[in-house]
Amino acid sequence: MDALLKNLKISINESIFLKDPESSDLGKRIVTYGIILINDLGFDNFTFKKLAAHIESTESSIYRYFENKHKFLIYLTSWYWGWKEYQLVFATNNITDPVEKLLKAIEIATREVEEDQSFNHINEVILNKIVINEYSKSYLTKEVDDENKEGYFAIYKRLSNRIRKMISDVDPTYPYPASLASTILADSLHHHFLKNHFSSLTECDDQTPPSHYFKHLILNLLKF
Amino acid sequence: MDALLKNLKISINESIFLKDPESSDLGKRIVTYGIILINDLGFDNFTFKKLAAHIESTESSIYRYFENKHKFLIYLTSWYWGWKEYQLVFATNNITDPVEKLLKAIEIATREVEEDQSFNHINEVILNKIVINEYSKSYLTKEVDDENKEGYFAIYKRLSNRIRKMISDVDPTYPYPASLASTILADSLHHHFLKNHFSSLTECDDQTPPSHYFKHLILNLLKF
DNA sequence: TCATATTGATAGTATTACTACTATTTTTGC
DNA sequence: GCAAAAATAGTAGTAATACTATCAATATGA
């Protein structure tokens, strides 16, 4: 992994947190162990009380960083998409051939995170599992329109847009580039879930990861 | 709508409920107003206590029908997919041309429900909105493998399989028919959501519904 | 060292998600 | 038309959740 990536700070909309968890040791511990605990318990069973016990702190201290666990999930998933975006931009920046560029982008957007890059307090392998299992809960709420206006989903939308542009660069005649980019991002999460829990609903498995399916889709759908 | 469809009873795995809500007046009211209330409040804010107040019954009476609100959601969404399956089978049964058959199936699977068929106590227009907003919460849980073994998602899987077979009938060489069927079902729900809340992430709107996108995808992806 | 920020500790509230038990009403089967 | 059974309502209670508020202790830094 590029050294630049090791030092990057993902910038996240400040209204998602009350106090920047990157700004203190406690904040980082909340994030580090929050990720582990959400993965272990599932987001529905996760509470700040349990997390507080885990890190030997208190509920009230955690509430100083995040209003509630929903905002905490938005924070974690925003961080994840920001991290993915950096990876995607870095890896595709110097590729000139549009097809090759798009394929690389899809590889990065849809592959499972397999190594903890460990450049910071965040375990991306586990965070990736959380995104697969919980991301949609962050927007399938009654508050989605307000939160969208506040910019809570801006990073994801920016990433989706980058892929949309790459699709149009490959085939300017393709009429649904935004939809296709959305399908690739959201449906690849879904396919990782299917692979793990509903294997009869997909051909994907450890030998044939979802990225193969999506690359095949792109290569056979777009005209270039 | 076919008269047969007006009298059908969707059969739902008995371990999803404690007492069949179709078997009594109270049971039907729970379902009828449960659908309305989940749509109004969102599933997260919905409680049996609120529903009880709404139908002038008691929490304890509702608990006689469903163990908890999660099982209630599974019941409602199973009913929805069973209903969709009937529609799909009826509408495609007498079509012999595989391409025409598949396109019809996709039309039915991905279109928004626009009229309340009113053949019973269930408002399918509202139930469709619930499925768009809440379906994934029914399986994105820590209990998914156990519940899958119990057959809680059997109807959805059967529907997905029907579409998979139709895809293979159109193009036996296509290597990912199960994945593509899953994409069509799950991603069409997602696209309806995008259209309503993240319009920049899709070309779909009222003039261009998600069904157009998916039909175009099929026609340009499969070889026939 | 004084002020400020940070964290910890404790307590308290309203709501949620139930369980248990009893009482009453309705249905049905003879 | 009556008794038994089934269905529903009513009440109460518990543990956990999702917070808010207040104050004390400690560390930091100017």
Coordinates of C-alpha atoms (C1' of nucleotides) in Angstrom, one line a residue:
Chain A
M1 CA 0.0 0.0 0.0
D2 CA 1.2 3.4 -0.9
A3 CA 2.8 5.4 1.9
L4 CA 0.6 8.3 1.2
L5 CA -2.4 6.1 2.1
K6 CA -0.9 5.3 5.4
N7 CA -0.9 8.9 6.5
L8 CA -4.2 10.0 5.0
K9 CA -6.9 11.4 7.1
I10 CA -10.4 10.8 5.8
S11 CA -12.3 14.0 6.2
I12 CA -15.8 13.4 7.4
N13 CA -18.7 15.9 7.7
E14 CA -18.4 17.5 11.1
S15 CA -22.0 17.3 11.9
I16 CA -21.8 13.5 12.0
F17 CA -20.0 13.6 15.3
L18 CA -20.1 15.9 18.3
K19 CA -16.3 15.7 18.9
D20 CA -13.8 14.3 16.4
P21 CA -12.9 10.8 17.5
E22 CA -9.5 11.2 15.8
S23 CA -8.7 14.0 18.2
S24 CA -8.2 11.9 21.3
D25 CA -7.1 8.5 22.6
L26 CA -10.6 7.8 23.9
G27 CA -12.1 8.7 20.6
K28 CA -9.9 6.3 18.7
R29 CA -10.6 3.5 21.2
I30 CA -14.3 4.1 20.7
V31 CA -13.8 3.7 16.9
T32 CA -11.4 0.7 17.2
Y33 CA -13.5 -1.3 19.6
G34 CA -16.8 -0.1 18.3
I35 CA -15.9 -1.7 14.9
I36 CA -15.0 -5.0 16.6
L37 CA -18.1 -5.0 18.8
I38 CA -20.6 -4.1 16.0
N39 CA -19.1 -6.9 14.0
D40 CA -19.4 -9.4 16.9
L41 CA -22.9 -8.5 18.0
G42 CA -24.5 -7.1 14.9
F43 CA -25.5 -3.4 14.8
D44 CA -29.0 -4.2 16.2
N45 CA -27.6 -5.7 19.4
F46 CA -24.8 -3.2 19.8
T47 CA -25.2 -0.5 22.4
F48 CA -23.0 2.3 23.8
K49 CA -23.3 0.7 27.2
K50 CA -21.7 -2.5 26.0
L51 CA -19.0 -0.6 24.2
A52 CA -18.3 1.5 27.3
A53 CA -17.9 -1.7 29.3
H54 CA -15.6 -3.1 26.6
I55 CA -13.2 -0.1 26.7
E56 CA -13.6 0.5 30.4
S57 CA -15.1 3.9 29.9
T58 CA -18.7 5.1 30.4
E59 CA -21.7 5.6 28.3
S60 CA -21.7 9.3 29.0
S61 CA -18.1 9.6 27.7
I62 CA -19.1 7.9 24.4
Y63 CA -22.1 10.2 24.1
R64 CA -19.7 13.1 24.1
Y65 CA -18.4 11.9 20.7
F66 CA -21.6 10.6 19.0
E67 CA -25.2 11.5 19.5
N68 CA -26.4 8.0 19.1
K69 CA -25.4 4.7 17.5
H70 CA -27.0 5.6 14.2
K71 CA -24.6 8.5 13.8
F72 CA -21.8 6.3 14.8
L73 CA -22.7 3.9 12.0
I74 CA -22.8 6.8 9.6
Y75 CA -19.4 7.9 10.8
L76 CA -17.9 4.4 10.3
T77 CA -19.4 3.8 6.9
S78 CA -18.5 7.3 5.7
W79 CA -14.9 6.6 6.7
Y80 CA -15.0 3.3 4.8
W81 CA -16.3 4.9 1.6
G82 CA -13.7 7.7 1.9
W83 CA -11.0 5.1 2.3
K84 CA -12.3 3.2 -0.8
E85 CA -12.5 6.4 -2.7
Y86 CA -8.8 7.1 -2.0
Q87 CA -7.8 3.6 -3.1
L88 CA -9.8 3.9 -6.2
V89 CA -8.4 7.3 -7.2
F90 CA -4.9 6.2 -6.5
A91 CA -5.1 3.0 -8.4
T92 CA -6.8 4.4 -11.5
N93 CA -5.2 7.8 -11.7
N94 CA -2.4 6.9 -14.1
I95 CA -4.4 4.5 -16.3
T96 CA -5.2 6.1 -19.6
D97 CA -7.2 3.3 -21.3
P98 CA -10.9 3.9 -20.2
V99 CA -11.8 0.2 -20.3
E100 CA -8.8 -0.8 -18.2
K101 CA -9.4 2.2 -15.9
L102 CA -13.1 1.2 -15.3
L103 CA -12.2 -2.5 -14.8
K104 CA -9.6 -1.5 -12.2
A105 CA -12.2 0.8 -10.5
I106 CA -14.7 -2.1 -10.4
E107 CA -12.1 -4.4 -9.0
I108 CA -11.4 -2.0 -6.1
A109 CA -15.0 -1.1 -5.5
T110 CA -16.3 -4.6 -5.4
R111 CA -13.6 -6.8 -4.0
E112 CA -13.5 -8.0 -0.4
V113 CA -11.0 -6.3 1.9
E114 CA -8.6 -9.0 2.7
E115 CA -5.7 -7.4 4.6
D116 CA -5.7 -5.0 7.5
Q117 CA -3.6 -2.2 6.2
S118 CA -3.1 -1.2 9.8
F119 CA -2.0 2.3 9.0
N120 CA -4.2 3.5 11.8
H121 CA -6.6 2.5 14.5
I122 CA -9.2 1.2 12.1
N123 CA -9.3 -2.5 11.0
E124 CA -10.6 -2.3 7.4
V125 CA -11.2 -6.0 7.1
I126 CA -13.7 -5.9 9.9
L127 CA -15.1 -2.6 8.8
N128 CA -15.7 -4.0 5.4
K129 CA -17.8 -6.8 7.0
I130 CA -19.8 -4.2 8.8
V131 CA -20.5 -2.3 5.6
I132 CA -21.7 -5.5 4.0
N133 CA -24.0 -6.3 6.8
E134 CA -25.1 -2.9 8.0
Y135 CA -24.6 -0.2 5.5
S136 CA -28.1 -0.1 4.2
K137 CA -29.5 0.4 7.7
S138 CA -27.7 3.8 7.7
Y139 CA -30.0 5.2 5.0
L140 CA -33.2 3.1 5.2
T141 CA -34.7 5.4 7.8
K142 CA -37.4 8.0 8.0
E143 CA -34.7 10.7 8.4
V144 CA -32.8 9.9 5.2
D145 CA -33.8 13.1 3.3
D146 CA -32.8 15.4 6.2
E147 CA -29.6 13.6 6.7
N148 CA -28.9 13.5 3.0
K149 CA -29.4 17.3 2.9
E150 CA -26.9 17.6 5.7
G151 CA -24.3 15.8 3.5
Y152 CA -24.1 12.6 5.5
F153 CA -23.9 10.5 2.4
A154 CA -21.7 12.8 0.4
I155 CA -18.7 10.6 0.2
Y156 CA -20.6 7.6 -1.1
K157 CA -22.3 9.8 -3.7
R158 CA -19.0 11.2 -4.8
L159 CA -17.6 7.7 -5.2
S160 CA -20.6 6.5 -7.2
N161 CA -20.2 9.6 -9.4
R162 CA -16.6 8.8 -10.2
I163 CA -17.7 5.3 -11.4
R164 CA -20.5 6.8 -13.4
K165 CA -18.0 9.0 -15.2
M166 CA -15.7 6.1 -16.0
I167 CA -18.7 4.2 -17.4
S168 CA -19.5 7.1 -19.7
D169 CA -15.9 7.4 -20.7
V170 CA -16.0 3.8 -21.9
D171 CA -19.4 4.0 -23.6
P172 CA -20.9 7.5 -24.0
T173 CA -24.0 6.0 -25.6
Y174 CA -24.9 3.9 -22.5
P175 CA -28.1 5.5 -21.2
Y176 CA -27.9 4.5 -17.5
P177 CA -24.4 5.2 -16.2
A178 CA -25.5 6.5 -12.8
S179 CA -27.8 3.6 -12.3
L180 CA -25.1 1.1 -13.3
A181 CA -22.6 2.7 -10.9
S182 CA -25.2 2.5 -8.1
T183 CA -25.8 -1.2 -9.0
I184 CA -22.1 -2.0 -8.9
L185 CA -21.6 -0.4 -5.5
A186 CA -24.8 -1.5 -3.7
D187 CA -25.2 -4.9 -5.4
S188 CA -21.6 -5.9 -4.8
L189 CA -22.3 -5.5 -1.0
H190 CA -25.4 -7.6 -1.5
H191 CA -23.5 -10.2 -3.4
H192 CA -21.0 -10.6 -0.7
F193 CA -23.9 -11.1 1.7
L194 CA -25.5 -13.7 -0.6
K195 CA -22.2 -15.6 -1.0
N196 CA -22.0 -15.9 2.8
H197 CA -25.7 -16.6 3.6
F198 CA -27.7 -17.4 0.5
S199 CA -25.3 -19.2 -1.7
S200 CA -28.1 -20.7 -3.9
L201 CA -28.9 -17.2 -5.1
T202 CA -25.5 -16.5 -6.6
E203 CA -22.8 -18.2 -8.6
C204 CA -20.2 -16.3 -6.6
D205 CA -18.1 -18.1 -4.1
D206 CA -14.5 -18.0 -3.0
Q207 CA -13.2 -19.0 -6.4
T208 CA -15.6 -16.6 -8.2
P209 CA -15.8 -13.4 -6.3
P210 CA -18.5 -10.8 -7.0
S211 CA -15.9 -8.7 -8.8
H212 CA -15.8 -11.3 -11.6
Y213 CA -19.6 -11.1 -12.0
F214 CA -19.5 -7.3 -12.2
K215 CA -16.6 -7.1 -14.6
H216 CA -18.2 -9.6 -16.9
L217 CA -21.4 -7.5 -16.7
I218 CA -19.5 -4.4 -17.7
L219 CA -17.6 -6.0 -20.5
N220 CA -20.7 -7.5 -22.0
L221 CA -23.1 -4.6 -21.5
L222 CA -21.1 -1.6 -22.6
K223 CA -20.1 -1.0 -26.3
F224 CA -16.6 0.1 -26.9
Chain B
M1 CA -56.7 -8.7 -12.1
D2 CA -57.5 -12.3 -12.5
A3 CA -60.4 -13.6 -10.3
L4 CA -58.2 -16.4 -9.2
L5 CA -55.8 -14.0 -7.7
K6 CA -58.6 -12.4 -5.7
N7 CA -59.2 -15.5 -3.8
L8 CA -55.7 -16.8 -3.4
K9 CA -54.3 -17.4 0.0
I10 CA -50.5 -17.0 0.2
S11 CA -49.2 -19.9 2.2
I12 CA -46.6 -18.8 4.7
N13 CA -44.3 -20.9 6.8
E14 CA -46.1 -21.6 10.0
S15 CA -43.2 -21.0 12.3
I16 CA -43.2 -17.3 11.3
F17 CA -46.3 -16.7 13.3
L18 CA -47.7 -18.0 16.6
K19 CA -51.3 -17.9 15.4
D20 CA -52.3 -17.4 11.8
P21 CA -53.4 -13.8 11.4
E22 CA -55.7 -14.8 8.6
S23 CA -57.7 -16.9 11.0
S24 CA -59.4 -14.1 12.9
D25 CA -60.7 -10.6 12.7
L26 CA -58.1 -9.3 15.1
G27 CA -55.3 -11.0 13.2
K28 CA -56.4 -9.3 10.0
R29 CA -56.6 -6.0 11.7
I30 CA -53.1 -6.4 13.0
V31 CA -51.9 -7.0 9.5
T32 CA -54.0 -4.3 7.8
Y33 CA -53.0 -1.5 10.3
G34 CA -49.6 -2.9 10.9
I35 CA -48.8 -2.2 7.3
I36 CA -50.1 1.3 7.5
L37 CA -48.3 2.1 10.7
I38 CA -44.9 0.6 9.6
N39 CA -45.2 2.7 6.5
D40 CA -46.0 5.9 8.5
L41 CA -43.5 5.5 11.3
G42 CA -40.8 3.4 9.6
F43 CA -40.0 -0.1 10.9
D44 CA -37.5 1.2 13.5
N45 CA -40.1 3.4 15.2
F46 CA -42.9 0.9 15.0
T47 CA -43.8 -0.9 18.1
F48 CA -46.6 -3.4 19.0
K49 CA -47.7 -1.0 21.7
K50 CA -48.4 1.7 19.1
L51 CA -50.1 -0.7 16.9
A52 CA -52.3 -1.9 19.8
A53 CA -53.3 1.6 20.5
H54 CA -54.1 2.1 16.8
I55 CA -56.4 -0.9 16.6
E56 CA -57.8 -0.4 20.1
S57 CA -56.4 -3.7 21.3
T58 CA -53.6 -4.6 23.6
E59 CA -49.9 -5.5 23.2
S60 CA -50.5 -8.9 24.8
S61 CA -53.1 -9.7 22.1
I62 CA -50.7 -8.9 19.3
Y63 CA -48.0 -11.0 21.0
R64 CA -50.3 -14.0 20.6
Y65 CA -50.0 -13.7 16.8
F66 CA -46.3 -12.7 16.4
E67 CA -43.3 -13.3 18.7
N68 CA -41.9 -9.9 17.9
K69 CA -41.9 -7.2 15.3
H70 CA -39.0 -8.8 13.4
K71 CA -41.2 -11.9 12.8
F72 CA -44.0 -9.6 11.8
L73 CA -41.8 -8.0 9.2
I74 CA -40.8 -11.4 7.9
Y75 CA -44.5 -12.4 7.7
L76 CA -45.4 -9.2 5.7
T77 CA -42.5 -9.5 3.3
S78 CA -43.1 -13.2 2.8
W79 CA -46.7 -12.4 1.9
Y80 CA -45.5 -9.8 -0.5
W81 CA -43.1 -12.1 -2.3
G82 CA -45.7 -14.8 -2.4
W83 CA -48.1 -12.4 -4.0
K84 CA -45.5 -11.3 -6.5
E85 CA -44.7 -14.9 -7.4
Y86 CA -48.4 -15.6 -8.2
Q87 CA -48.5 -12.5 -10.4
L88 CA -45.4 -13.5 -12.2
V89 CA -46.4 -17.1 -12.7
F90 CA -49.9 -16.1 -14.0
A91 CA -48.6 -13.4 -16.3
T92 CA -45.8 -15.5 -17.8
N93 CA -47.3 -19.0 -17.9
N94 CA -48.8 -18.9 -21.4
I95 CA -45.9 -17.0 -23.0
T96 CA -43.8 -19.4 -25.1
D97 CA -41.1 -17.0 -26.4
P98 CA -38.3 -17.1 -23.8
V99 CA -37.3 -13.5 -24.3
E100 CA -40.8 -12.2 -24.1
K101 CA -41.4 -14.3 -21.1
L102 CA -38.3 -13.0 -19.3
L103 CA -39.2 -9.4 -20.1
K104 CA -42.7 -9.9 -18.7
A105 CA -41.2 -11.4 -15.6
I106 CA -38.9 -8.5 -15.1
E107 CA -41.7 -6.0 -15.7
I108 CA -43.6 -7.7 -12.9
A109 CA -40.7 -8.2 -10.6
T110 CA -39.4 -4.6 -10.8
R111 CA -42.4 -2.4 -11.4
E112 CA -43.9 -0.3 -8.6
V113 CA -47.2 -1.5 -7.3
E114 CA -49.6 1.2 -8.3
E115 CA -53.1 0.0 -7.6
D116 CA -54.5 -1.6 -4.5
Q117 CA -56.0 -4.8 -5.7
S118 CA -58.1 -4.8 -2.6
F119 CA -58.9 -8.5 -2.9
N120 CA -58.3 -8.8 0.8
H121 CA -57.3 -6.9 3.9
I122 CA -53.8 -6.2 2.6
N123 CA -53.0 -2.9 0.8
E124 CA -50.3 -4.0 -1.7
V125 CA -49.3 -0.4 -2.7
I126 CA -48.3 0.4 0.9
L127 CA -46.8 -3.1 1.4
N128 CA -44.6 -2.5 -1.6
K129 CA -43.3 0.7 -0.1
I130 CA -42.5 -1.2 3.1
V131 CA -40.6 -3.8 1.1
I132 CA -38.6 -1.1 -0.6
N133 CA -37.7 0.6 2.6
E134 CA -37.4 -2.3 5.1
Y135 CA -37.0 -5.7 3.3
S136 CA -33.2 -5.9 3.8
K137 CA -33.6 -5.4 7.5
S138 CA -35.4 -8.7 7.7
Y139 CA -32.2 -10.6 6.7
L140 CA -29.4 -8.3 7.7
T141 CA -29.3 -9.8 11.2
K142 CA -27.1 -12.2 13.2
E143 CA -29.9 -14.8 13.1
V144 CA -30.1 -15.0 9.3
D145 CA -28.6 -18.4 9.0
D146 CA -30.9 -20.0 11.5
E147 CA -33.9 -18.3 10.1
N148 CA -32.9 -19.3 6.6
K149 CA -32.7 -22.9 7.7
E150 CA -36.1 -22.6 9.1
G151 CA -37.4 -21.6 5.7
Y152 CA -38.2 -18.0 6.5
F153 CA -36.9 -16.8 3.1
A154 CA -38.1 -19.7 1.0
I155 CA -40.6 -17.7 -1.0
Y156 CA -38.1 -15.1 -2.1
K157 CA -35.6 -17.7 -3.0
R158 CA -38.2 -19.6 -5.1
L159 CA -39.1 -16.4 -6.9
S160 CA -35.4 -15.6 -7.6
N161 CA -35.0 -19.2 -8.9
R162 CA -37.9 -18.8 -11.3
I163 CA -36.2 -15.7 -12.8
R164 CA -32.9 -17.5 -12.9
K165 CA -34.4 -20.3 -15.0
M166 CA -36.0 -17.8 -17.4
I167 CA -32.6 -16.2 -17.8
S168 CA -31.0 -19.5 -18.7
D169 CA -33.8 -20.3 -21.1
V170 CA -33.0 -17.1 -23.0
D171 CA -29.2 -17.6 -22.9
P172 CA -27.9 -20.9 -21.7
T173 CA -24.3 -19.7 -22.1
Y174 CA -24.7 -16.8 -19.6
P175 CA -22.5 -17.8 -16.7
Y176 CA -24.3 -15.9 -13.8
P177 CA -28.0 -16.5 -14.1
A178 CA -28.6 -16.8 -10.3
S179 CA -26.6 -13.7 -9.6
L180 CA -28.4 -11.7 -12.3
A181 CA -31.8 -12.8 -10.9
S182 CA -30.7 -11.7 -7.5
T183 CA -29.5 -8.4 -8.9
I184 CA -32.8 -7.8 -10.6
L185 CA -34.9 -8.5 -7.5
A186 CA -32.7 -6.7 -4.9
D187 CA -31.4 -3.9 -7.0
S188 CA -34.8 -2.9 -8.3
L189 CA -35.9 -2.3 -4.7
H190 CA -32.8 -0.3 -4.2
H191 CA -33.5 1.7 -7.4
H192 CA -36.9 2.6 -6.2
F193 CA -35.3 3.9 -3.1
L194 CA -32.7 5.9 -5.0
K195 CA -35.4 7.4 -7.2
N196 CA -37.2 8.6 -4.1
H197 CA -34.2 9.7 -2.0
F198 CA -31.0 9.9 -4.0
S199 CA -32.1 10.9 -7.4
S200 CA -28.5 11.9 -8.5
L201 CA -27.5 8.3 -8.3
T202 CA -29.9 7.0 -10.9
E203 CA -31.4 8.0 -14.3
C204 CA -34.7 6.5 -13.1
D205 CA -37.6 8.8 -12.4
D206 CA -41.3 8.8 -13.0
Q207 CA -40.8 8.8 -16.8
T208 CA -38.1 6.1 -16.7
P209 CA -38.9 3.6 -14.0
P210 CA -36.4 1.0 -12.8
S211 CA -38.1 -1.6 -14.9
H212 CA -36.7 0.1 -18.1
Y213 CA -33.2 0.0 -16.8
F214 CA -33.4 -3.7 -16.0
K215 CA -35.0 -4.6 -19.2
H216 CA -32.4 -2.7 -21.1
L217 CA -29.7 -4.5 -19.1
I218 CA -31.1 -7.9 -19.9
L219 CA -31.6 -7.2 -23.6
N220 CA -28.0 -5.9 -24.0
L221 CA -26.3 -8.5 -21.7
L222 CA -27.8 -11.8 -22.8
K223 CA -27.1 -13.3 -26.2
F224 CA -30.1 -14.8 -28.0
Chain C
dT1 C1' -0.9 28.0 39.2
dC2 C1' -5.2 29.1 37.3
dA3 C1' -8.3 28.1 33.8
dT4 C1' -10.0 24.9 30.7
dA5 C1' -10.9 20.7 28.7
dT6 C1' -11.5 15.9 29.3
dT7 C1' -13.1 11.9 31.3
dG8 C1' -15.4 9.4 35.0
dA9 C1' -19.1 8.4 38.1
dT10 C1' -23.6 8.3 39.5
dA11 C1' -28.3 8.9 39.0
dG12 C1' -32.5 9.4 36.8
dT13 C1' -36.3 9.2 32.9
dA14 C1' -39.1 7.5 29.3
dT15 C1' -39.6 3.9 26.2
dT16 C1' -39.1 -0.7 24.5
dA17 C1' -39.7 -5.4 24.4
dC18 C1' -41.3 -8.4 26.3
dT19 C1' -43.8 -12.2 30.2
dA20 C1' -47.3 -13.7 33.3
dC21 C1' -51.6 -14.0 34.9
dT22 C1' -56.5 -13.1 35.4
dA23 C1' -60.9 -11.6 33.8
dT24 C1' -64.2 -11.1 30.4
dT25 C1' -66.4 -11.8 26.0
dT26 C1' -67.4 -14.5 22.0
dT27 C1' -67.9 -18.6 19.5
dT28 C1' -69.1 -23.4 19.0
dG29 C1' -70.9 -27.8 19.5
dC30 C1' -74.3 -30.5 21.5
Chain D
dG1 C1' -80.1 -22.5 25.2
dC2 C1' -76.2 -23.8 27.8
dA3 C1' -71.6 -25.3 28.9
dA4 C1' -67.1 -25.6 27.4
dA5 C1' -63.6 -23.8 24.8
dA6 C1' -61.4 -20.3 22.5
dA7 C1' -60.3 -15.7 21.8
dT8 C1' -59.4 -11.3 23.5
dA9 C1' -58.7 -7.7 27.0
dG10 C1' -56.7 -5.9 31.0
dT11 C1' -53.3 -5.3 34.4
dA12 C1' -48.9 -5.6 36.2
dG13 C1' -44.3 -6.2 36.2
dT14 C1' -39.2 -6.8 34.6
dA15 C1' -34.9 -6.0 32.3
dA16 C1' -32.8 -3.5 28.8
dT17 C1' -32.3 0.5 25.9
dA18 C1' -31.5 5.2 24.8
dC19 C1' -30.7 8.6 26.4
dT20 C1' -29.9 13.5 29.8
dA21 C1' -28.1 15.8 33.7
dT22 C1' -25.0 16.8 37.3
dC23 C1' -20.8 16.9 39.7
dA24 C1' -16.2 15.2 40.8
dA25 C1' -11.5 14.1 39.4
dT26 C1' -7.7 14.6 36.5
dA27 C1' -4.8 16.1 33.0
dT28 C1' -3.1 20.0 29.9
dG29 C1' -1.4 24.2 28.8
dA30 C1' -0.6 29.3 28.9

